XYZ file of C-alpha atoms in Angstrom:
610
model
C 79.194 116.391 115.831
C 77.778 118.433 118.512
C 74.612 120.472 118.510
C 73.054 123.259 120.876
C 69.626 121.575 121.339
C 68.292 124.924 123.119
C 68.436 127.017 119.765
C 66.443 126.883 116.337
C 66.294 129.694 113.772
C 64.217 129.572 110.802
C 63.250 131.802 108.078
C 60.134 132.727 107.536
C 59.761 133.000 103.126
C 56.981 133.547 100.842
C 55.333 135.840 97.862
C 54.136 139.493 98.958
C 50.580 139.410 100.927
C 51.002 135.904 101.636
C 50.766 136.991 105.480
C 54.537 136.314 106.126
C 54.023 139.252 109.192
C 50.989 138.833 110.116
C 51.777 135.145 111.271
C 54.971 136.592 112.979
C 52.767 138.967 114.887
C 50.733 135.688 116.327
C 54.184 133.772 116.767
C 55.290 137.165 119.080
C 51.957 137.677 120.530
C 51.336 133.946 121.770
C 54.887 133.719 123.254
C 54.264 135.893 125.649
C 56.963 138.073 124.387
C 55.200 141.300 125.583
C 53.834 142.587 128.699
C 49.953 141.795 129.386
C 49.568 145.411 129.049
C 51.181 146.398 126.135
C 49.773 147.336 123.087
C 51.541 146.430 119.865
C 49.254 146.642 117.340
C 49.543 144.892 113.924
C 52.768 144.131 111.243
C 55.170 144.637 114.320
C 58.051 144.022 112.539
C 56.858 146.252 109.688
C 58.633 149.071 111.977
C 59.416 151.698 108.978
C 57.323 154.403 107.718
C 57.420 152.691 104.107
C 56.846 149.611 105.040
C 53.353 150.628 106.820
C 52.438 152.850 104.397
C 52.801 150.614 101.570
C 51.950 147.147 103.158
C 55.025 145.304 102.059
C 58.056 144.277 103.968
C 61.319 146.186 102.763
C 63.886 144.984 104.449
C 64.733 141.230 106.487
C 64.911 141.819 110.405
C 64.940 138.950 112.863
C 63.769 138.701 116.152
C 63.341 135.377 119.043
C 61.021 134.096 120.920
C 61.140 131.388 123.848
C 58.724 128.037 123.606
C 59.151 125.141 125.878
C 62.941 126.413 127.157
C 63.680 126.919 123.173
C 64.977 130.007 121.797
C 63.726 130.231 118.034
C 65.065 132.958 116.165
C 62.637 134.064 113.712
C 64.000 136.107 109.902
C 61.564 137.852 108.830
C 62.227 138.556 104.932
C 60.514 141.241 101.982
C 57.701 138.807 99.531
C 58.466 141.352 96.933
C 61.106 140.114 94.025
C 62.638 143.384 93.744
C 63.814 143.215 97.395
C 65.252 139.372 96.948
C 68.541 140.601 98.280
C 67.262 141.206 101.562
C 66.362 137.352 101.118
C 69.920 136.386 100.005
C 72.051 137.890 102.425
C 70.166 136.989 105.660
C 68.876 133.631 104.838
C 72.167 131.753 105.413
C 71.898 132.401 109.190
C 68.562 129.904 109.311
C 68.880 126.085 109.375
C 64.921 125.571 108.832
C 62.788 127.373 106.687
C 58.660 128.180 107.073
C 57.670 128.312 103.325
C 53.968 130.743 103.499
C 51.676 129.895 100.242
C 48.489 130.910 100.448
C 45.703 128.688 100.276
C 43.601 130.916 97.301
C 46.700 132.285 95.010
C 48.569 129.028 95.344
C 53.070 128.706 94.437
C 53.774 132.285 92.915
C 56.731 133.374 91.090
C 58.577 134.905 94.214
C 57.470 131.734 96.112
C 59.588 129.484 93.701
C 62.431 131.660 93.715
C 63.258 131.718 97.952
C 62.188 127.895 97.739
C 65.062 127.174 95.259
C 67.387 130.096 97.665
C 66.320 127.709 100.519
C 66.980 124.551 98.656
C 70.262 125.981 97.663
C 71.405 126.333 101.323
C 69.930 122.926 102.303
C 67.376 124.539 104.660
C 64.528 122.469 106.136
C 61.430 123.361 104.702
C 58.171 123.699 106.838
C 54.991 124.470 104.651
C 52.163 127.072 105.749
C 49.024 127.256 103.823
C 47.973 130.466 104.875
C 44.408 132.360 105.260
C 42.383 129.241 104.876
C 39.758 131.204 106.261
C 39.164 132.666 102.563
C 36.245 132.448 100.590
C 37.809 131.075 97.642
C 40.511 128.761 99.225
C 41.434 125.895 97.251
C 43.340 124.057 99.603
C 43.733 120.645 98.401
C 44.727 122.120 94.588
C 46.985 124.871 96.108
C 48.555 121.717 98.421
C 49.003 119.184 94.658
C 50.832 122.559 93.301
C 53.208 123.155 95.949
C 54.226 119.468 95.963
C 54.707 119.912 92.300
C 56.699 122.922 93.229
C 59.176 120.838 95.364
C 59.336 118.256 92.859
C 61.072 120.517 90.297
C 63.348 122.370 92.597
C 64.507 119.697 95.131
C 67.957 119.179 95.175
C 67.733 115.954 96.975
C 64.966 113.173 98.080
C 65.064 114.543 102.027
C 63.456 117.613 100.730
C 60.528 116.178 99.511
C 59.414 114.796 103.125
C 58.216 118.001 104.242
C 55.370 118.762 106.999
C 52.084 120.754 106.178
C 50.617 123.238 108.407
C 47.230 125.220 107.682
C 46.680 128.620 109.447
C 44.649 131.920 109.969
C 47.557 134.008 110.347
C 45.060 137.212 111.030
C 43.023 134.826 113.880
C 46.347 132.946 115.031
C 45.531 129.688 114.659
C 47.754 126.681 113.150
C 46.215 123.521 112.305
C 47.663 120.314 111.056
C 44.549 119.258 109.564
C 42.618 121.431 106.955
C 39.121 120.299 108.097
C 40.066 120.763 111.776
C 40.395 124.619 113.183
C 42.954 125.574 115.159
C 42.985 127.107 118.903
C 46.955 128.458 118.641
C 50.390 128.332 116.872
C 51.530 125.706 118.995
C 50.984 122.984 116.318
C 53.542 125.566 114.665
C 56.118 125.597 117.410
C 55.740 122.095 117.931
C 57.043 121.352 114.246
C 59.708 124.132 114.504
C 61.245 122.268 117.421
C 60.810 118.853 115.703
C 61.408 119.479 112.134
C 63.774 122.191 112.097
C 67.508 120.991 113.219
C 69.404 122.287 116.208
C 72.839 124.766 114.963
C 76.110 122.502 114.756
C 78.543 123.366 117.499
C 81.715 123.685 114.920
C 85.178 123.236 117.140
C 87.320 125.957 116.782
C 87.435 130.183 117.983
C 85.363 132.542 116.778
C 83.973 133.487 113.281
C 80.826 134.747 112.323
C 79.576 136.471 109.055
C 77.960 139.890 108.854
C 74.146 139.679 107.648
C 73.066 142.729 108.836
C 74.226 146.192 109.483
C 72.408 148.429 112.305
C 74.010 152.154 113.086
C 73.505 153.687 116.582
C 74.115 157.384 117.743
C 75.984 156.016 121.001
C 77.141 152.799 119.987
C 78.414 153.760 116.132
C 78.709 150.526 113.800
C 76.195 147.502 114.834
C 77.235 144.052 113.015
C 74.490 141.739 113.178
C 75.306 137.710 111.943
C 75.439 134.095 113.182
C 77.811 132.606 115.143
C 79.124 129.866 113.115
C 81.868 128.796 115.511
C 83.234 129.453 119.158
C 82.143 132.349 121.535
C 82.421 135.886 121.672
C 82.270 138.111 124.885
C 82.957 141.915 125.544
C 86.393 143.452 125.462
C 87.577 140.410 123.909
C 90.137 140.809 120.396
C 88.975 140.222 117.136
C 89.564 140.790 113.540
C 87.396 141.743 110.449
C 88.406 140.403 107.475
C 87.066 142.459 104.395
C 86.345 141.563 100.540
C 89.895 142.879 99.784
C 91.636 140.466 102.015
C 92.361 143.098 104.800
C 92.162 142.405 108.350
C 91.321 145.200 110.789
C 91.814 144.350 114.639
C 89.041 145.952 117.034
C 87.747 145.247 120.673
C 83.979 144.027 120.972
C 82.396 146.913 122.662
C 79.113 144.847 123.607
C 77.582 141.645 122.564
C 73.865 141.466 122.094
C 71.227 138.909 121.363
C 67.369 139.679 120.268
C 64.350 138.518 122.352
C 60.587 139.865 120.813
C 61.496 143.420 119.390
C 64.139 143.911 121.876
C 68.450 143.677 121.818
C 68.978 143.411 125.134
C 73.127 142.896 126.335
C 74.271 139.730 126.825
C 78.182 138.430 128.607
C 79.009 135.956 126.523
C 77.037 134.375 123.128
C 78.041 130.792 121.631
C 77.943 129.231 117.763
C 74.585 128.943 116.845
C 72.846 132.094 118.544
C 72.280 135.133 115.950
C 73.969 138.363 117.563
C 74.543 141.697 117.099
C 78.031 143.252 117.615
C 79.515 146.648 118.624
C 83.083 147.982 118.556
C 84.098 147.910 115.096
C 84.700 151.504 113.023
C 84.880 149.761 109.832
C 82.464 146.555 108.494
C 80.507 145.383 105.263
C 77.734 143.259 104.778
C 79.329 139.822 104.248
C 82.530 140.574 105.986
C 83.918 138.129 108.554
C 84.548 138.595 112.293
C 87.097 136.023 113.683
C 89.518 135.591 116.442
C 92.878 136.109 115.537
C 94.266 133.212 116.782
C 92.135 131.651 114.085
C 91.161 134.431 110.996
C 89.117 132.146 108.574
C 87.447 133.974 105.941
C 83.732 132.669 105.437
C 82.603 132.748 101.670
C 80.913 135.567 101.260
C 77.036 136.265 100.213
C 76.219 136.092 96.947
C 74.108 138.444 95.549
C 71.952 138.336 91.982
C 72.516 140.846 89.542
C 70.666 144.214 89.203
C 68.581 144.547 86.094
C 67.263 147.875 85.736
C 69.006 150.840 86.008
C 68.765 154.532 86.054
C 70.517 157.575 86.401
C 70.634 159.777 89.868
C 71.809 163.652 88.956
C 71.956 166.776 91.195
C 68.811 168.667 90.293
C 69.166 171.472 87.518
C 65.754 172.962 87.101
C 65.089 176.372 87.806
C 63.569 175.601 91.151
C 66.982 173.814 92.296
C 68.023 174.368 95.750
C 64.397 175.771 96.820
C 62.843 172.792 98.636
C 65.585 170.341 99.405
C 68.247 170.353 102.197
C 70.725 168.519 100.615
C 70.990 169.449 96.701
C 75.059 169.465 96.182
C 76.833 166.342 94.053
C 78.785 165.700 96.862
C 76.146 164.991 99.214
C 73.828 163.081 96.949
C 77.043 160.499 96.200
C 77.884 160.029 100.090
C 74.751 159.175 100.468
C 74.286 157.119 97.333
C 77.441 155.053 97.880
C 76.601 154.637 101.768
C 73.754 152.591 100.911
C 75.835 150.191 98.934
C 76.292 149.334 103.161
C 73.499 147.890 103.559
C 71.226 147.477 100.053
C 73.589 144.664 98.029
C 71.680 144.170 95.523
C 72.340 148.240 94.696
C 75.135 149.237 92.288
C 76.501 152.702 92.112
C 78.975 154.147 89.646
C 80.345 157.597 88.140
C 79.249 158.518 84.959
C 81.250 160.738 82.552
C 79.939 164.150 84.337
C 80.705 164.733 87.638
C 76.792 165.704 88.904
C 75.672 162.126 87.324
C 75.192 158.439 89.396
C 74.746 155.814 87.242
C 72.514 153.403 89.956
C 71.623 149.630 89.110
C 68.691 147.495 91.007
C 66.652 144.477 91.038
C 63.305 146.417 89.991
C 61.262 149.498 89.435
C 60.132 149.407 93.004
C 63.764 148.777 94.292
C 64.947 152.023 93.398
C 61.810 153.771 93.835
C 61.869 153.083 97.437
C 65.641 154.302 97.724
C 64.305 157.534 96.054
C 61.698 157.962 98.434
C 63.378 157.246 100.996
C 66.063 159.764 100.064
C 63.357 162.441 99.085
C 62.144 161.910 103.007
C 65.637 162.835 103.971
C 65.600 165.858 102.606
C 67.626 165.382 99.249
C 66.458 166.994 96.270
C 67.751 165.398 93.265
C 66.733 164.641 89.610
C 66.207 161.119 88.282
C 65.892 159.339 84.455
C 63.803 156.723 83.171
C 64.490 153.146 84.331
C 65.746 150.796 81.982
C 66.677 147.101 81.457
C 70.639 146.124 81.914
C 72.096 144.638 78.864
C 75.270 142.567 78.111
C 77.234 140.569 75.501
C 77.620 137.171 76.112
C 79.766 135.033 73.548
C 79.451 138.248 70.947
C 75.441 138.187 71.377
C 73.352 140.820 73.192
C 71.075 139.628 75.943
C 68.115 141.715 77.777
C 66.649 140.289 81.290
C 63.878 138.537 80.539
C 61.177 137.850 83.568
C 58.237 135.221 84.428
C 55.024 137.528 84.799
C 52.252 136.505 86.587
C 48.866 138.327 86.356
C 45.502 137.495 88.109
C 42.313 139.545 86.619
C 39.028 139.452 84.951
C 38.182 137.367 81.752
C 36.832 140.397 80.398
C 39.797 141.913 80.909
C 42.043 140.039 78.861
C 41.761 141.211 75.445
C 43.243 144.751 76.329
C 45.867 142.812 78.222
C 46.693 140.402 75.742
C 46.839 143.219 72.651
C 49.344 145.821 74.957
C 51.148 143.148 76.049
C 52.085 141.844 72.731
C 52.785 145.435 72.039
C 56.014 144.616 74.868
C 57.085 141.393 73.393
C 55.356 139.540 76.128
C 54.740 135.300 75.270
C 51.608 134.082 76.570
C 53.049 130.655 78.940
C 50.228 129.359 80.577
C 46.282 130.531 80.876
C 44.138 129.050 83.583
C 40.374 130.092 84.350
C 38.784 129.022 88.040
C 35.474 128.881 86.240
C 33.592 132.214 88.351
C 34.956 134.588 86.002
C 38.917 134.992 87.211
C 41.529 134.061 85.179
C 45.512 133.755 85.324
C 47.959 134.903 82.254
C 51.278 133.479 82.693
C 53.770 135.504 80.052
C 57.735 135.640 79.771
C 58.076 139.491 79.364
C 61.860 141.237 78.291
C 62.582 143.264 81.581
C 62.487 146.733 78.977
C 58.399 145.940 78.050
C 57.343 145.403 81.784
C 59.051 149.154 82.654
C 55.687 151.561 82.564
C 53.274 148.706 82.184
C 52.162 148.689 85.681
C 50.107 152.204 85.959
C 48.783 151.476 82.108
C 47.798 147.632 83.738
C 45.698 148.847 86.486
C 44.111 151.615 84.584
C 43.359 148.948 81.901
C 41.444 146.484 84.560
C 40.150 149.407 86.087
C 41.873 148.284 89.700
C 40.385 144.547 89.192
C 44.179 142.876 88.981
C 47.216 141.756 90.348
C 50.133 141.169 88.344
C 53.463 139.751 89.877
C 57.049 138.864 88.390
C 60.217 137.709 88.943
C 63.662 137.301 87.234
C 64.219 135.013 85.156
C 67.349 134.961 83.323
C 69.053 136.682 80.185
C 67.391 135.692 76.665
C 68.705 137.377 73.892
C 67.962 141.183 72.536
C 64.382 140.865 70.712
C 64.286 144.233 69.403
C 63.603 147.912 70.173
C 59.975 148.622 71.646
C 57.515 150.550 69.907
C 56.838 153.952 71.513
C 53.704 153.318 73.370
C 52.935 156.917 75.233
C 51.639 159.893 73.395
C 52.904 163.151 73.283
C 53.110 165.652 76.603
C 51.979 169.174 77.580
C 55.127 171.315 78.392
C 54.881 174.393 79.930
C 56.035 177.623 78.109
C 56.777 180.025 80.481
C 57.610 180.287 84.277
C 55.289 181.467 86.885
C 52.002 180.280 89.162
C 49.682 178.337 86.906
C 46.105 180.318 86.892
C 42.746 179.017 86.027
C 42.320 180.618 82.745
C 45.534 178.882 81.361
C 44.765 175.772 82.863
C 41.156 175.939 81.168
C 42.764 176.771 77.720
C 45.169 173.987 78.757
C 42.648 171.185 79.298
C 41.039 171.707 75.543
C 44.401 169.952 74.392
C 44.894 167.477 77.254
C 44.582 166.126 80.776
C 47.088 168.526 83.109
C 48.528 167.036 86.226
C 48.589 170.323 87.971
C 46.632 172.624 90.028
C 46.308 176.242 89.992
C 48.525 177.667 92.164
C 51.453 175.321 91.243
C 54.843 177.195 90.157
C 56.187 176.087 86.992
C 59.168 176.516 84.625
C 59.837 176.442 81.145
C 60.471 172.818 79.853
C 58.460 171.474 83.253
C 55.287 169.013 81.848
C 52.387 169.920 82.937
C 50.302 167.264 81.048
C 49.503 164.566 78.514
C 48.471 164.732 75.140
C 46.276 162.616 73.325
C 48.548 162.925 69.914
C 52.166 161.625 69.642
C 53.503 165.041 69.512
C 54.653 167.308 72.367
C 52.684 170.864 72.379
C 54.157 174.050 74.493
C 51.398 175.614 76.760
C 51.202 178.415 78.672
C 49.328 177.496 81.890
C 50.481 180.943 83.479
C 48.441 183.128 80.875
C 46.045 185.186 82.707
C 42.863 186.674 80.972
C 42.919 189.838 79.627
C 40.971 193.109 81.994
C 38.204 194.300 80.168
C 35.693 196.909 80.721
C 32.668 194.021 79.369
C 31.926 190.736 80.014
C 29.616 188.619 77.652
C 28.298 186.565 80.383
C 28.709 185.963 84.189
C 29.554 182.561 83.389
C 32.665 183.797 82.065
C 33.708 184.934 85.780
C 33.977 181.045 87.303
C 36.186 179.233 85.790
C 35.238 175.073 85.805
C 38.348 172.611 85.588
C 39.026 168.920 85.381
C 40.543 167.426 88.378
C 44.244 166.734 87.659
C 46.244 163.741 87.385
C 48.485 163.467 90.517
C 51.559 161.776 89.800
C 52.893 159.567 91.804
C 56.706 158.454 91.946
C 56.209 155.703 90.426
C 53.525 157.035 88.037
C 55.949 159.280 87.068
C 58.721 156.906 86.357
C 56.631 154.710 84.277
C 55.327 157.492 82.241
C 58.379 159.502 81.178
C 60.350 158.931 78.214
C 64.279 158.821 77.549
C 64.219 162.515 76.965
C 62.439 163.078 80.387
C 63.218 163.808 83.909
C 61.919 163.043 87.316
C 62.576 166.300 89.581
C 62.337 165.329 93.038
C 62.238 166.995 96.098
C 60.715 166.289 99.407
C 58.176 168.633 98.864
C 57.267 167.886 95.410
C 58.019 165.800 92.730
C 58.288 167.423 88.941
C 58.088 166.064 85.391
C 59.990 167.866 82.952
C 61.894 168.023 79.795
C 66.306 167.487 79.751
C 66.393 170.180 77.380
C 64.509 172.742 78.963
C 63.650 175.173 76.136
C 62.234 174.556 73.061
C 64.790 176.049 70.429
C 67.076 173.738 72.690
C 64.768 170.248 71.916
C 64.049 171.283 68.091
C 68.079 171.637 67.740
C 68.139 168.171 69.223
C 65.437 166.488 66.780
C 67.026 168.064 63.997
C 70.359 167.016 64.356
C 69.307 164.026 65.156
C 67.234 163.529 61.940
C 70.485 164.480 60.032
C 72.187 161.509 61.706
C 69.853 159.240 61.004
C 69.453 159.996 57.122
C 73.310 160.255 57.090
């Protein structure tokens, strides 16, 4: 069996904040990558708007760098669970794997569930205990709990014999003893290059499997993927073979390879080198490129199911059309179903009305990022509340059930414990570190932990983090118990004034300003009683030729609630929408008036006696 000794590429896996790009900044940074003069900055690869803003990666990229006459190709993937896609689909182009744990938090839900995706492809795990430089760092524990980790999820003894590596991603340093401090990542790139194996040189032509998808103005269609077998060169013939079994002929336009943040052309690329294509008109995420002499189909990524769902509808408030650019059904599916391109764990279908997408993801944050990024755009489009995906299995019902990790205050977690049994939540584990900190292990149904994040970090008062990932179907528990009081909704249409808002505020907290335009059926705020009240925050106060008082001229209010998106989507109910646009982003009622929402409670009171 032949290998190409001048190649590695590894993955680079681990929970969110673990410092996955921070220690691919020092990896870029100390291979000389970049010009002595060039600023770069921090979370290179974090390159979208999102992604800075929010401090998360979104979406896998990979990139190279050169040590000792090696090329290493480097994947960055997301540490969130609701992106684990990203994780699936590009992970099979890596041969080695750099598992990041860090040395305070310890093995974390997310961080079991890439270890068993990296077991499952027979990577070559590396281990990183990260940001040893912490206060609390409990290295040796954290160390006894990731071994305990690979215990349970090996699939064979070879995994077991893995390397440890301690580092400062923020400093750049890699040690390989956790008394000793480092001076560089070379202890790092020395273990790539000795731990991780070289790519197998398979005989044969061509073949390669898409990972990625990139999209340029000039270029059109970028397929991005690793070479499994023979070489590719421009102008050359090849075939992509789809899902269905089709094979489409095209000409390779241009053949490129990735060095630091740069694609730069190459003539010809080999098996084991991670490339990016151009030339096709037509390709998919998992499709296969191939010679024709030889058109093998690779098996194609796999992909967990979505779990929450929700639906996407052109917007139908009175305000439609005002703010957005693109507000008409058939733009918002185009651009719906041309994201099932590149997002695979996304699932898209037609409802029963034509202005309706019924859209299926991996989490609350997985769709709330497509909405945001789609509000960005310039769409303006209306959205329900997310809820768990059901299905019969062998005439039962099952409900996704997931493995909830939260870190917080002891003095926190009596409110925690009393609304989480509220959600069905089963307390798993319960460890204290002795200064005051404790972690709650529960197994919560998918449907309880939808709205519990905003109520969570107004319960701790911003002193916890709370973390989950899938963990399989259970079967249906029961409904939920309405946990949200009742809401304000606006009674008329018009600019909300002071004097309305004041009269407002006596019944509730508002989450608007004055100034704000509002419509009848939009909610405007929350109120402390399970019943929804109908408020006019337009009404103005009456011109008189008296006043009792000069203190009736100012007018003092209570700083609103801002909602955010996903504020909003945690707090509205089944008979609520979302309106979102990219200059605002609306609450509101699906029946808009009020005869129209008592008609609906009492007809559906008379079903329910009948």
């Amino acid at each position: 069996m032949n290998y190409r000794d001048d190649i590695r590429n590894v993955a680079i896996i681990a929970h969110v904040d673990h410092g996955k790009t921070t220690l691919v900044d020092a990896l870029l940074k100390q291979s000389h990558v970049f010009r002595d003069n060039q600023k770069m900055g921090e979370l290179v690869m974090d390159m979208g708007a999102l992604e800075r803003e929010r401090g998360i990666t979104i979406m896998a990229k990979n990139t190279a760098v050169t040590y000792r006459g090696v090329k290493i190709n480097i994947i960055d993937t997301p540490g969130h669970a609701d992106f684990s896609g990203e994780v699936e689909r590009v992970i099979n182009m890596a041969d080695g794997c750099l598992l990041l744990v860090d040395s305070a938090e310890g093995p974390m839900p997310q961080t079991r569930y890439v270890l068993a995706q990296a077991f499952k492809r027979n990577l070559v795990p590396i281990v990183v205990i990260n940001k040893v430089d912490r206060k609390d760092a409990r290295i040796a524990e954290v160390l006894r709990l990731t071994q305990d980790l690979f215990l349970e999820l090996a699939t064979s003894a070879d995994q077991l014999d893995f390397p440890v590596l301690y580092a400062c991603g923020r400093e750049g340093v890699v040690s390989t003893d956790p008394a000793a401090r480092g001076k560089d990542v070379a202890p790092l790139f020395d273990c790539i290059l000795q731990r991780v194996p070289p790519p197998v040189i398979q005989e044969g032509a061509f073949q390669m499997i898409v990972s990625n998808l990139d999209y340029d103005s000039h270029k059109g269609r970028i397929a991005i993927g690793r070479v499994w077998r023979g070489k590719v060169a421009a102008r050359e013939s090849l075939v992509c073979l789809a899902a269905d079994g089709s094979a489409t002929p095209f000409e390779v336009a241009e053949v490129f390879t990735h060095l630091g943040l740069t694609r730069y052309q190459v003539p010809l690329a080999e098996a084991g080198d991670i490339v990016a294509i151009t030339g096709m008109k037509e390709v998919s995420i998992g499709d296969t490129l191939a010679s024709p002499e030889q058109p093998d189909a690779l098996p194609r990524i796999e992909i967990g199911e979505p779990t929450v769902e929700m639906t996407f509808g052109v917007n139908t408030s009175p305000f439609s059309g005002r703010e957005g650019q693109f507000c008409t059904t058939r733009q918002l599916r185009k651009r719906l179903y041309k994201e099932l391109e590149t997002n695979l764990s996304l699932r898209v279908q037609d409802t029963g009305s034509a202005d309706t997408f019924l859209v299926k993801g991996r989490g609350e944050l997985h769709l709330s990022i497509l909405i945001e990024t789609m509000r960005r755009e310039g769409y303006e489009f209306e959205v329900s509340k997310p809820e768990a995906i059901t299905k019969v299995v062998n005439g039962t019902l099952m409900e996704p059930v997931e493995d909830l990790l939260i870190d917080t205050r002891e003095e926190f977690y009596g409110i925690i414990s009393e609304m989480l049994s509220k959600r069905q939540a089963e307390l798993v584990d319960m460890h204290s570190d002795g200064a005051g900190g404790v972690r709650l292990q529960y197994h919560i149904p998918t449907k309880g932990l939808i709205g519990f994040r905003s109520a969570f970090v107004t319960a701790t008062r911003g002193q916890g983090v709370l973390n989950s990932v899938f963990l399989g179907y259970q079967p249906w528990r029961r409904e939920l118990a309405s946990t949200r009081n009742g809401v304000l909704v606006a009674s008329d249409e018009g600019k909300a004034v002071a004097y309305g808002l004041e009269n407002t505020q006596e019944r509730g907290q508002t989450f608007i300003e004055p100034g704000a335009e509002v419509y009848e059926g939009m909610i405007v705020g929350t109120n402390p009683r399970m019943t929804d009240i109908a408020v006019n925050v337009c009404r103005e106060k009456k011109k008189t030729n008296m006043r009792s008082s000069t203190s009736d001229i100012a007018v003092k209010l209570e700083p609103p609630l801002i909602m955010s998106l996903e504020r909003a989507l945690d707090f509205i109910g089944r008979d609520e929408l979302v309106e979102v646009t990219p200059l605002n982003i609306r609450l509101r009622k699906k029946l808009l008036t009020q005869t129209q929402r008592l008609r609906a409670t009492a007809a559906s009171r008379r079903s329910s006696e009948e």
